Coordinates of C-alpha atoms in Angstrom, one line a residue:
X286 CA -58.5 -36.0 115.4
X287 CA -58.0 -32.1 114.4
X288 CA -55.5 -31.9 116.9
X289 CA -53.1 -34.5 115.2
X290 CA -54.0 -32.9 111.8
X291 CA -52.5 -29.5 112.5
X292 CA -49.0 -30.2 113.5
X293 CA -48.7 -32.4 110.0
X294 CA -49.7 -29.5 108.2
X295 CA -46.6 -27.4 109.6
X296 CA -44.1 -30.0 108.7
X297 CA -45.2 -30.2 105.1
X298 CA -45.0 -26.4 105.3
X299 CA -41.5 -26.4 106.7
X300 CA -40.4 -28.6 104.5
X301 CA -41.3 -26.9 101.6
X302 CA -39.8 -23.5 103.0
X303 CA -36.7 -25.7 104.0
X304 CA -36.2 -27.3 100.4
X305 CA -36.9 -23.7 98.6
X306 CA -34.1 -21.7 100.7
X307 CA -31.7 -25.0 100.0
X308 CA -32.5 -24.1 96.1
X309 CA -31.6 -20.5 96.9
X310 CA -28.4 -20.7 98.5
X311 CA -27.5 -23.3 95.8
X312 CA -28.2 -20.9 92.9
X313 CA -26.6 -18.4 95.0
X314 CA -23.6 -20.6 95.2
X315 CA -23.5 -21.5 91.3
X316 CA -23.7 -17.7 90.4
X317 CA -20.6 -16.6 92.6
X318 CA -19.0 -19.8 91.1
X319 CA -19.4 -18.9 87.2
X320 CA -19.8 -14.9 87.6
X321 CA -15.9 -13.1 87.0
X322 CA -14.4 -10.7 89.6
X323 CA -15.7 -7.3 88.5
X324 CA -12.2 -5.7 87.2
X325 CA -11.0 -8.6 85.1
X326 CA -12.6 -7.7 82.0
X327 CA -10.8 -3.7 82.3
X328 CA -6.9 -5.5 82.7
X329 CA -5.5 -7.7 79.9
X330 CA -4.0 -10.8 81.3
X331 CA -0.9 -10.8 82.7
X332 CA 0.8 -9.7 86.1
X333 CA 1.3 -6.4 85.1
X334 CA -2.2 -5.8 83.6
X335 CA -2.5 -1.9 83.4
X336 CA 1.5 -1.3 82.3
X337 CA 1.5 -3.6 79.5
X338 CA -2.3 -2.6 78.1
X339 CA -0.6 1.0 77.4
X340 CA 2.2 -0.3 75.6
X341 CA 0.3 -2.7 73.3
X342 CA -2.1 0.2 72.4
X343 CA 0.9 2.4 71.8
X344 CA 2.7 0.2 69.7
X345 CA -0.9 -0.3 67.8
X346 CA -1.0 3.3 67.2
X347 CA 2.1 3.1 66.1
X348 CA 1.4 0.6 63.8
X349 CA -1.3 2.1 61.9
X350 CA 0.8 5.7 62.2
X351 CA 3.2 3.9 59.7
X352 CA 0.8 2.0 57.5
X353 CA -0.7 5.8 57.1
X354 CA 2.5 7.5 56.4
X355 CA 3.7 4.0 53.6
X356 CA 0.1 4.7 51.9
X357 CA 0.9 8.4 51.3
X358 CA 4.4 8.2 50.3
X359 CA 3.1 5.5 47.2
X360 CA 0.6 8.2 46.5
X361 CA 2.9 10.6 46.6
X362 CA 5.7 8.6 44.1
X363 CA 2.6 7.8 42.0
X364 CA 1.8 11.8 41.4
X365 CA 4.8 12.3 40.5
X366 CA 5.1 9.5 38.2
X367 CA 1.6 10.5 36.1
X368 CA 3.6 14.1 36.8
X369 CA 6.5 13.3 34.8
X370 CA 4.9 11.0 32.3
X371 CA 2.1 13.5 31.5
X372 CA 5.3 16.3 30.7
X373 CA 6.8 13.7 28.5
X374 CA 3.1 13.3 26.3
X375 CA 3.1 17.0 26.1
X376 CA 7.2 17.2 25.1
X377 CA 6.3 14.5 22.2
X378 CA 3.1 16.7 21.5
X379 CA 5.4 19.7 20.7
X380 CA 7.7 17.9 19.2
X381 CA 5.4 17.1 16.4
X382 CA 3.8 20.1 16.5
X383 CA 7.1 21.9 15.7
X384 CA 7.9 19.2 13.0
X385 CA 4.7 19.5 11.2
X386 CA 5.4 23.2 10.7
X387 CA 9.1 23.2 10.0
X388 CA 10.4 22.8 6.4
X389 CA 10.5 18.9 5.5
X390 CA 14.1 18.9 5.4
X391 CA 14.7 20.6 8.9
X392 CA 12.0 18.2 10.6
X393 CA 13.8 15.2 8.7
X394 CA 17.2 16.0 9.8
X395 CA 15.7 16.7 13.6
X396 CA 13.7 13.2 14.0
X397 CA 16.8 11.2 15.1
X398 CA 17.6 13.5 18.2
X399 CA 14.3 14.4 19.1
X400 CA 11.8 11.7 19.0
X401 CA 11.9 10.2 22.7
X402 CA 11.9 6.3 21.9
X403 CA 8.5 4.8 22.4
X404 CA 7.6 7.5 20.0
X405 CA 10.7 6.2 17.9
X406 CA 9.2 2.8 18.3
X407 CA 6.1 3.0 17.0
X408 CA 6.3 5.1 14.0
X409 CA 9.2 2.1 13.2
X410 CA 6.3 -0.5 13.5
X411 CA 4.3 1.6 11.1
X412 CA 6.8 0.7 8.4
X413 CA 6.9 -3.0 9.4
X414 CA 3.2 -2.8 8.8
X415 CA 3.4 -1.1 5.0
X416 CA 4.7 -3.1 2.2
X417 CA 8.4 -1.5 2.1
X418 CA 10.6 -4.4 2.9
X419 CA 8.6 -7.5 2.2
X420 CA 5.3 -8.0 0.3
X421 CA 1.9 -8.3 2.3
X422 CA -0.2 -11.4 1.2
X423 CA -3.5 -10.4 0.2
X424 CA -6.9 -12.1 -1.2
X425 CA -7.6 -10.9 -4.3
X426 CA -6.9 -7.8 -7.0
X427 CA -9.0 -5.6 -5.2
X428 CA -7.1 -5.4 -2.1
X429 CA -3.9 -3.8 -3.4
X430 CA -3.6 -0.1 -3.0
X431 CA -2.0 1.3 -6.4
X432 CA 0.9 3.8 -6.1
X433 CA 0.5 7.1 -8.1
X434 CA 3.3 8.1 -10.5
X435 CA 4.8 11.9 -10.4
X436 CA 7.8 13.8 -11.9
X437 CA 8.6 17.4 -10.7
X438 CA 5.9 19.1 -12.3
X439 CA 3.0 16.3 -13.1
X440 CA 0.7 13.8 -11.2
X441 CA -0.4 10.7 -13.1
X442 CA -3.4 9.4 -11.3
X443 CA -5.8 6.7 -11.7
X444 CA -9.0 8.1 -9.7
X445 CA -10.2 10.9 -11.9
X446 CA -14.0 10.5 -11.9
X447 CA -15.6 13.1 -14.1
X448 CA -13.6 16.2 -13.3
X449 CA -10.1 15.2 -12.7
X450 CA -7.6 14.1 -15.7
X451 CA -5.6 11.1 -16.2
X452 CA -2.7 13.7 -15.9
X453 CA -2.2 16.7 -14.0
X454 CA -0.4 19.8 -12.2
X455 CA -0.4 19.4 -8.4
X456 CA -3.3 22.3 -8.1
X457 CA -3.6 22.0 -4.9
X458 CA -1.2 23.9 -2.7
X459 CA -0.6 21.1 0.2
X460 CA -0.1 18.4 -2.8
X461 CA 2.4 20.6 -4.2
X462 CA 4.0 21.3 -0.7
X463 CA 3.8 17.6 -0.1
X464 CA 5.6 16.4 -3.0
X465 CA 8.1 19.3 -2.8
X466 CA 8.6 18.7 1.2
X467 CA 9.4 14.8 -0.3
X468 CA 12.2 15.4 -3.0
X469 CA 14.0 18.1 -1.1
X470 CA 14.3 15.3 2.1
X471 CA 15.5 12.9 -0.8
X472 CA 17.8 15.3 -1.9
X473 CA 19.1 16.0 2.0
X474 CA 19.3 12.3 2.3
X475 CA 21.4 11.4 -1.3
X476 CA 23.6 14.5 -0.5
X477 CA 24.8 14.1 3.0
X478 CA 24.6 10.2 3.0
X479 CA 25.1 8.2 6.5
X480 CA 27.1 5.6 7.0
X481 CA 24.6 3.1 6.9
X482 CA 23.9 4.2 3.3
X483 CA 26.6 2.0 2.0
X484 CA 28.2 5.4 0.2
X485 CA 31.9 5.3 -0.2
X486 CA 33.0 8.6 1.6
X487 CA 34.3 10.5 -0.7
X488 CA 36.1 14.5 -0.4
X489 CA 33.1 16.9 -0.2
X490 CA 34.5 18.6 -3.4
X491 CA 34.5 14.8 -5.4
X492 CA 31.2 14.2 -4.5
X493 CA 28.8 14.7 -7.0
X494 CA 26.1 16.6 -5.7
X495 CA 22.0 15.8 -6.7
X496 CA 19.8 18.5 -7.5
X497 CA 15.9 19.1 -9.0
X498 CA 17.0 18.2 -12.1
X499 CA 18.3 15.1 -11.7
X500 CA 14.9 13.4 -10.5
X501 CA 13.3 11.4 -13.2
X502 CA 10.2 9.9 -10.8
X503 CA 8.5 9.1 -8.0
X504 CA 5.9 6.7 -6.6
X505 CA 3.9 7.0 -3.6
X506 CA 0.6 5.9 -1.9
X507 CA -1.4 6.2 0.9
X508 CA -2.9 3.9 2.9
X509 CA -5.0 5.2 5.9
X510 CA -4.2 2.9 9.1
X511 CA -0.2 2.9 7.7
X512 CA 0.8 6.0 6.2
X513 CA 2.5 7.3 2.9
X514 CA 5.1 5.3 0.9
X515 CA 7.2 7.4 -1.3
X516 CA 9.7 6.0 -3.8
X517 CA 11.9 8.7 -5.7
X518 CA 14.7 7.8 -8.3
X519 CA 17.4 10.0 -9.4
X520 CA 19.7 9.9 -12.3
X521 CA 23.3 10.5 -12.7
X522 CA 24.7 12.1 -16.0
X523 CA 25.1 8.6 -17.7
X524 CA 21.4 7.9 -17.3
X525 CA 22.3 3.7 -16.2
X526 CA 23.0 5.1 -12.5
X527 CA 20.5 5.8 -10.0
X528 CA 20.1 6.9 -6.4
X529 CA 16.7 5.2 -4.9
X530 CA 15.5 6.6 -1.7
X531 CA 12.6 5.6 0.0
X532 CA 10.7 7.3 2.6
X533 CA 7.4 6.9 4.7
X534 CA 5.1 9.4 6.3
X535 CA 3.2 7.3 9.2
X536 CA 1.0 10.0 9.6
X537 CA 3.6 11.9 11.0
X538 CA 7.3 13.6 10.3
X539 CA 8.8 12.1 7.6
X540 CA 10.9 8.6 8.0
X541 CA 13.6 7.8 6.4
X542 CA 13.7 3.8 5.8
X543 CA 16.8 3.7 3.2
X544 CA 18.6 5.2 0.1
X545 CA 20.6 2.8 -2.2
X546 CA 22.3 3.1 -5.6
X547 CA 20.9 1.4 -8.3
X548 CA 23.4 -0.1 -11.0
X549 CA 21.2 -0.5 -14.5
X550 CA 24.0 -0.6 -17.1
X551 CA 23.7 -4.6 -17.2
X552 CA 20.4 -5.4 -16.9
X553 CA 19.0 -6.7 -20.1
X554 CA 14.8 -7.3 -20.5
X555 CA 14.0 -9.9 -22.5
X556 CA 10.7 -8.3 -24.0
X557 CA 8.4 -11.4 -24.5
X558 CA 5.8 -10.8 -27.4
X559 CA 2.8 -13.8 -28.5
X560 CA 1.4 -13.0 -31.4
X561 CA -0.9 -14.3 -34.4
X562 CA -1.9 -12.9 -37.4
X563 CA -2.1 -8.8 -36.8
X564 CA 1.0 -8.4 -39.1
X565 CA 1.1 -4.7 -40.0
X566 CA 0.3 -4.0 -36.3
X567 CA 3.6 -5.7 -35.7
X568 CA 4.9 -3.9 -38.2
X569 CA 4.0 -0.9 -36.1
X570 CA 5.5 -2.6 -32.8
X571 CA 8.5 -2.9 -34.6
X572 CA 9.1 0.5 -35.5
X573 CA 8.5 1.8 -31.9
X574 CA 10.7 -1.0 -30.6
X575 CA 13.7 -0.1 -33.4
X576 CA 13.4 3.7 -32.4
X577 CA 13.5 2.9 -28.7
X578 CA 14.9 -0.4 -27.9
X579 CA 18.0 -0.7 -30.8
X580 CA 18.7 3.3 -31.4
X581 CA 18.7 4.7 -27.5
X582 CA 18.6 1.6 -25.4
X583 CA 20.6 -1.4 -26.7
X584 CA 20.2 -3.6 -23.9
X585 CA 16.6 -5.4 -25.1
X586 CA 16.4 -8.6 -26.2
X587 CA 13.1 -9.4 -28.2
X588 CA 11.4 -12.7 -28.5
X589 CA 8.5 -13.4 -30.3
X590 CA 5.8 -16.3 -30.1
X591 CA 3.8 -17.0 -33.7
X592 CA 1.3 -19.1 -33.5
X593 CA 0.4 -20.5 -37.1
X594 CA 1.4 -20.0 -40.3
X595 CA -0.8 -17.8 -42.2
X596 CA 1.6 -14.1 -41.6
X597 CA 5.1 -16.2 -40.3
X598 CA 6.6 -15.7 -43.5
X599 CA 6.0 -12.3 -43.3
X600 CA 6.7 -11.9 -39.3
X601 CA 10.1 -13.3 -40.1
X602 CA 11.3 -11.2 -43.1
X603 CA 10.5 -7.8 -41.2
X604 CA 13.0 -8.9 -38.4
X605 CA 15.7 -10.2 -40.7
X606 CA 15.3 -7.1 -42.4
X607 CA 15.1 -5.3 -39.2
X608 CA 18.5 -6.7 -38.2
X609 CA 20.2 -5.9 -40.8
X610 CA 19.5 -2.5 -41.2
X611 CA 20.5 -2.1 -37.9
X612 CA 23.3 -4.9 -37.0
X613 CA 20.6 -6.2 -34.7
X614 CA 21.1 -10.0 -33.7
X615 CA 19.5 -10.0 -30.2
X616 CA 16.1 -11.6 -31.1
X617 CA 14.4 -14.7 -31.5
X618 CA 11.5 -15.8 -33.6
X619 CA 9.9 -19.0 -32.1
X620 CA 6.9 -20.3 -34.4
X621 CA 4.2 -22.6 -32.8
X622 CA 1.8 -24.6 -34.8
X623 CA -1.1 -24.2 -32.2
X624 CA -4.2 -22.6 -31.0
X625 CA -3.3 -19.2 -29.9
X626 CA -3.2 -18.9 -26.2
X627 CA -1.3 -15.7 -24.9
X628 CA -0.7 -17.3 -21.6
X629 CA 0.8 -20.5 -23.5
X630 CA 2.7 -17.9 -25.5
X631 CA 4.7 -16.2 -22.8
X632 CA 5.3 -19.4 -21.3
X633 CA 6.9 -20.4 -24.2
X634 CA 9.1 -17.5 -24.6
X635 CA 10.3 -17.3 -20.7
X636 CA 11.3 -20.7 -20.6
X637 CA 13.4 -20.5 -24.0
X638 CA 15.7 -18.5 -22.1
X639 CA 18.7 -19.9 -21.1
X640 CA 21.1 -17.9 -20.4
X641 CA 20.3 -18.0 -16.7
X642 CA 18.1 -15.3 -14.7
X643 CA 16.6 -12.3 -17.1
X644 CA 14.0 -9.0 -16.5
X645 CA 11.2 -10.1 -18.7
X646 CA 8.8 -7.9 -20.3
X647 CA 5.5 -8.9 -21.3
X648 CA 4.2 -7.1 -24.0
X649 CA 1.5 -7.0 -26.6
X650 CA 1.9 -6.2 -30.3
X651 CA -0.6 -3.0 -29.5
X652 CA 1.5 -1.2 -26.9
X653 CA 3.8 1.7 -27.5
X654 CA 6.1 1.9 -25.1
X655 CA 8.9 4.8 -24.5
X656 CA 12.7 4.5 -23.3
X657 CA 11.6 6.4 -19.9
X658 CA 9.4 3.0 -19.5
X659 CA 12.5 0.9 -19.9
X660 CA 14.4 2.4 -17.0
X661 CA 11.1 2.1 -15.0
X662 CA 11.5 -1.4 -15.3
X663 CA 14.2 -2.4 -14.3
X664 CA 13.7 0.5 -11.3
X665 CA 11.1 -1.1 -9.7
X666 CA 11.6 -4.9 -10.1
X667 CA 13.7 -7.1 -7.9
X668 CA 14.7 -10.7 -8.1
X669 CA 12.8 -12.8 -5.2
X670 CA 11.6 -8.9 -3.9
X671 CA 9.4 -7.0 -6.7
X672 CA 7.8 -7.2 -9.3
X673 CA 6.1 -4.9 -11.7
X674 CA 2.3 -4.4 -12.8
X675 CA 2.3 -1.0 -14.8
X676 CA -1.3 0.5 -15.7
X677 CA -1.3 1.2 -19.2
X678 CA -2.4 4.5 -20.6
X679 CA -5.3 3.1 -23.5
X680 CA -6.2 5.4 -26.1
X681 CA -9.8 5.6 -27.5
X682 CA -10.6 5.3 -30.9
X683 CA -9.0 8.0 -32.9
X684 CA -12.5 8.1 -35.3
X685 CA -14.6 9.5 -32.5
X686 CA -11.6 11.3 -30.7
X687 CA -11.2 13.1 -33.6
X688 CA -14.5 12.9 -35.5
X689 CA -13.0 10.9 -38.3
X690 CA -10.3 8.4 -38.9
X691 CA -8.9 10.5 -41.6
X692 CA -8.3 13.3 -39.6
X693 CA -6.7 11.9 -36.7
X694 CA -2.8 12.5 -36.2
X695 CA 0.5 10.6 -36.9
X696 CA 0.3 7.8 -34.0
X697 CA 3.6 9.9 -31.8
X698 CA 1.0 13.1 -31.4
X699 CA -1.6 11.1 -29.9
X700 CA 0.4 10.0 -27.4
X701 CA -1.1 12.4 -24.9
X702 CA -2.4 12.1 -21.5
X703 CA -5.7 13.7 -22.0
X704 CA -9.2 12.6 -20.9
X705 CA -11.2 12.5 -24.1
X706 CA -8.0 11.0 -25.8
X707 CA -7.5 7.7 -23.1
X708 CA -7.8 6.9 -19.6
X709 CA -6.4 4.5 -17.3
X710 CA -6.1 0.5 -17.9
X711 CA -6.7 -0.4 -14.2
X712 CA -8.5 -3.9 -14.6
X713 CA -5.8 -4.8 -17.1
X714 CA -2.9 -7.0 -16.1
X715 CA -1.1 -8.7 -18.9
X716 CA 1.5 -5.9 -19.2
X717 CA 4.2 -6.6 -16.6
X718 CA 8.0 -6.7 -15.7
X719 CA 9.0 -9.7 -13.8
X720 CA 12.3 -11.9 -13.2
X721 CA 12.1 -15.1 -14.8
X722 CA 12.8 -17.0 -11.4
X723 CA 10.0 -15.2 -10.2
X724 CA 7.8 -16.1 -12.7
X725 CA 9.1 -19.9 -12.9
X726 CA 9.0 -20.5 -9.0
X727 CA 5.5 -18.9 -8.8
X728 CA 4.2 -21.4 -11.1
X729 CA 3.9 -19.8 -14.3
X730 CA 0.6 -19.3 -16.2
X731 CA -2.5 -21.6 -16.5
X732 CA -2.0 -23.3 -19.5
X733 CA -5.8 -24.4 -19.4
X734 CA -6.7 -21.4 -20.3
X735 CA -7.8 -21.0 -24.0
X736 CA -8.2 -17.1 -25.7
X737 CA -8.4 -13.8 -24.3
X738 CA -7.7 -12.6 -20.8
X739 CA -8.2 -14.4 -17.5
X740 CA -4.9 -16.3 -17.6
X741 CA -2.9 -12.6 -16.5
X742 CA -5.3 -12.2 -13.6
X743 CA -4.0 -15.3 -12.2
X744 CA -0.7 -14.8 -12.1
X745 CA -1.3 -11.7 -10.7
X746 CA -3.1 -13.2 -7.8
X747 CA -0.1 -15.5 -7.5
X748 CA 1.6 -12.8 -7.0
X749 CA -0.2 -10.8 -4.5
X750 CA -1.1 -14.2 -2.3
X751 CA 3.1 -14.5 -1.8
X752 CA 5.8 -12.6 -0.2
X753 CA 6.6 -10.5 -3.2
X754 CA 5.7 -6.7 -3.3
X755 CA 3.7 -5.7 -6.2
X756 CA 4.2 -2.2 -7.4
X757 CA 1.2 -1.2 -9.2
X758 CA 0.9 2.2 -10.7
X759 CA 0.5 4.2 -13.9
X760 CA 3.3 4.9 -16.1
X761 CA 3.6 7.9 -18.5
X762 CA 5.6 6.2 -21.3
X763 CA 3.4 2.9 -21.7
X764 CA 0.7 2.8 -23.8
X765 CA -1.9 0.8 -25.4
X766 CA -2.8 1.9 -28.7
X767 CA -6.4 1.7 -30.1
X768 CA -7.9 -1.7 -32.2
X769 CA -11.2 -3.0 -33.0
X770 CA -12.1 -6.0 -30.5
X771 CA -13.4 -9.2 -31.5
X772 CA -15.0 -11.1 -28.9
X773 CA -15.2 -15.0 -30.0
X774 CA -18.3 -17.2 -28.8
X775 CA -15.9 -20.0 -28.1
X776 CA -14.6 -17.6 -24.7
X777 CA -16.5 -18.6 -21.5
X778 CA -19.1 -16.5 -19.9
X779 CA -16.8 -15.0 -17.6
X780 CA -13.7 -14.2 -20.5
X781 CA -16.5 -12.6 -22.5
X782 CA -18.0 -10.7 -20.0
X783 CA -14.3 -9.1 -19.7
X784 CA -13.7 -8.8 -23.4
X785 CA -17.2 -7.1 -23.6
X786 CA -16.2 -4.7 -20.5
X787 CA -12.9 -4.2 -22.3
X788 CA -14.5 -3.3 -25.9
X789 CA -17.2 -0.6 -23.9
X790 CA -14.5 1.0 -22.1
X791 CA -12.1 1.0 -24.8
X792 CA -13.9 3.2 -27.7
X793 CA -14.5 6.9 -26.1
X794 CA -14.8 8.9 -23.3
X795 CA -17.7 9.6 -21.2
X796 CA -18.7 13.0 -22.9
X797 CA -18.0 11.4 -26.1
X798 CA -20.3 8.7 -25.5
X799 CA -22.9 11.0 -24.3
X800 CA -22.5 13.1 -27.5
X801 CA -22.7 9.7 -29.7
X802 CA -26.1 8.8 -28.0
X803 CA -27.6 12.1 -27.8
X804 CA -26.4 12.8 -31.3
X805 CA -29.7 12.4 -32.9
X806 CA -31.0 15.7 -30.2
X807 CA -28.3 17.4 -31.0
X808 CA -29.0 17.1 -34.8
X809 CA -32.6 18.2 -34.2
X810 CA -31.6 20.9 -32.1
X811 CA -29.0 22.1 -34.9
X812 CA -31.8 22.6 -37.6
X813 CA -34.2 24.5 -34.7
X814 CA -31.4 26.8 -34.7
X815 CA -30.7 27.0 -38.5
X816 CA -34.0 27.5 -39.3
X817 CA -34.8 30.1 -37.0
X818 CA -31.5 31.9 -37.9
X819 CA -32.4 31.8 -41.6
X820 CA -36.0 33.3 -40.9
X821 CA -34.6 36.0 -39.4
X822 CA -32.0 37.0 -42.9
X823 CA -35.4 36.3 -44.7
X824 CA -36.9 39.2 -42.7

């Protein structure tokens, strides 16, 4: 039995050598199958494996050679392009440098060769911005920037707080420059006129050259993301013919936006009155209007709005007498049996126009007005352009100005711009010049409203919410002479609140004020030092 045992043993043995050699050479077989000759991988394909692999790296290097050399040459054009653009800034940068210290007339007559055009272009939209071709709509009273009046040699100014004056001397020396700098360009402008001016051409020796003397006034005003507005009007020897020229300063040289001539001879204000009662204050008005309007002017026409009868008879005998002294026929007296409403009044009076489009005045019985104030406005009012809001010049009450009624002067010498004599009407708004297609296609007054005030703030807000312009600024020759206010309980909260405001404001200045309160001190103090000076003669 072992013996047959041992020779099965070396079989299985075999076998199992046999059938792990046949794995071998079969895994042998499958890795030379699958594995790649050992150069392949080093040639890219092709016949011509090692020729064509220099080429294609070549022409890489090539490739990226050029992409290298594109990218630098951009760079380079961008350089120069910040280069040339950064020369320009500094060119415009001199340009105004040099502007700002030339003369004004020099650095006016420069701007149209100099300015490079972007430049050019954006002071332009400056102007579009301000309010010099077409009004800019705005919410309320507040938001309109005033213009301040000025003649060659005085500045009439609404913000004074406590230590400037309603009127002054341009102290300072870069206001005086300013102002200077802006009629002299005027003056450049009117006397070497451009085509574009619409001035005929006439010889050089036949044109009738403008000087200092013939400017009469000047408007301007500042507002800070915009620039300076100036208006300047200058008058030929007949006094009904004006050169306007208007400039703007967008924070930088002076512009010049136009310059016109102004034809006055035939433009006739129809000076609207409403009135009740107050007969020798109309007496008064009537005075002022026959030294001004019928002996200098001659071109007014007066209507006047009585409401009621007590004082009509009388109203009506002082202009009939009025026109015959003076062959006066251009007025009309239109007698209403109502409440009196002043906004009801005027309304009255515009519409009983018909003699087609008219300047209309609208004016209380208590303002003085001067014929310098005439020519104003018609200056600066426009059919379907401008219209006119001046501030009135209120005087205080002569009995405190001048410590007693008795001793104040004739009414013509306190006509004076003086801070303890007046001050600036700047929340009034019933005095105004304004076409009377203006005033009918902007709706007129509120006829609901009853009494004093309110019903002028309305229109004015008409006004400023279209596309008008609305010059607002104080006027030397306009002013509202001193009364006693009476504020009615019928008047809303709101219209006696204003007539309330308007009474405080209206008696005295600060400092008299102060002396009026304090007046019982200073008493005291005056008897201290009357005592102690007659102790001392005793001794």
């Amino acid at each position: 039995m072992p013996r047959r045992g041992l020779p099965l043993q070396g079989r299985v043995r075999w076998l199992f050598l046999g059938l792990f050699l046949l794995l071998v050479l079969l895994l042998f077989a499958y890795l030379l199958e699958c594995t790649p000759p050992g150069d392949v991988s080093m040639v890219p394909p092709g016949p011509a494996g090692e020729t064509y692999g220099k080429e294609y790296y070549q022409a890489l290097l090539q490739e990226q050679e050029e992409r290298h050399l594109n990218r630098a040459a951009s760079l380079k054009r961008q350089i120069a392009q910040l280069k040339q653009e950064l020369q320009e800034v500094s060119e415009k940068l001199k340009i105004l440098q040099e502007k700002k210290e030339l003369p004004g007339v020099q650095g006016l007559a420069e701007t149209k060769d100099q300015e490079p055009g972007d430049l050019l272009e954006y002071l332009h939209s400056q102007i579009d911005k301000a309010e010099v071709n077409t009004g800019a709509r705005l919410p309320s009273e507040y938001a309109l920037v005033p213009f301040e009046s000025f003649t060659s040699s005085k500045v009439y100014q609404l913000e004074m707080g406590l230590t400037r004056h309603p009127e002054e001397k341009p102290v300072r020396k870069d206001r005086r420059d300013e102002l200077v700098e802006v009629i002299e360009a005027a003056l450049d402008i009117i006397n070497n006129p451009d085509e574009e001016d619409g001035v005929e051409d006439d010889m050089p020796m036949q044109r009738q050259m403008y000087t200092e003397g013939h400017f009469t006034e000047g408007l301007y005003r500042t507002e800070r993301d915009k620039g300076t507005l100036y208006e300047l009007f200058f008058a030929k020897e007949d006094a009904s013919s004006f050169r306007h020229v208007t400039l703007f300063r967008p924070f930088g040289p002076l512009m010049k936006v136009r310059s016109t001539s102004v034809e006055t001879s035939g433009l006739i204000i129809n000076i609207i009155v409403p009135l009740a009662g107050r007969v020798e204050t109309f007496l008064q008005f009537l005075h002022n209007f026959r030294e001004v309007c019928i002996q200098q002017d001659r071109r007014i026409h007066l209507t006047v709005v009585y409401f009621g009868q007590e004082g009509l008879q009388e109203v009506k005998l002082s202009l009939e007498k009025m026109s015959s002294e003076e062959s006066f026929s251009n007025y009309t007296l239109i007698p209403v049996d109502e409440e009196f409403s002043r906004g009801r009044g005027l309304d009255i009076g515009a519409h009983a126009w018909n003699k087609g489009n008219v300047l209309m005045f609208f004016c209380d019985v208590d303002i003085h007005f001067t014929l310098e104030f005439l020519n104003t406005c018609r200056l600066h009012t426009s059919p379907n352009k401008k219209v006119f809001y001046p501030v009135v010049f209120s005087l205080y009450n002569p009995a405190i100005v001048y410590g007693n009624l008795e001793l104040a002067p004739p009414v013509e010498l306190q006509l004076i711009h003086k801070k303890d004599a007046g001050f600036w009407r700047d929340f009034g708004f019933g005095m105004t010049c304004q076409y009377r297609s203006d005033f009918l296609n902007i709706g007129g007054f509120d006829l609901e409203v009853k009494g004093w005030g309110v019903e002028d703030v309305h229109l004015y807000r008409k006004y400023l919410r279209s596309d008008l312009i609305v010059i607002r600024t104080p006027v030397s020759g306009l002013f509202h002479l001193w009364h006693e206010k009476q504020c009615a309980d019928e008047l809303t909260p709101e219209q006696y609140r204003m007539c309330i405001q308007s009474k405080a404001m209206n008696e005295a200045s600060h400092s008299h004020l102060g002396m009026l309160v304090f007046r019982e001190e200073i008493e005291a103090h005056l008897r201290k030092q009357a005592f102690k000076t007659q102790s001392k003669t005793e001794e």
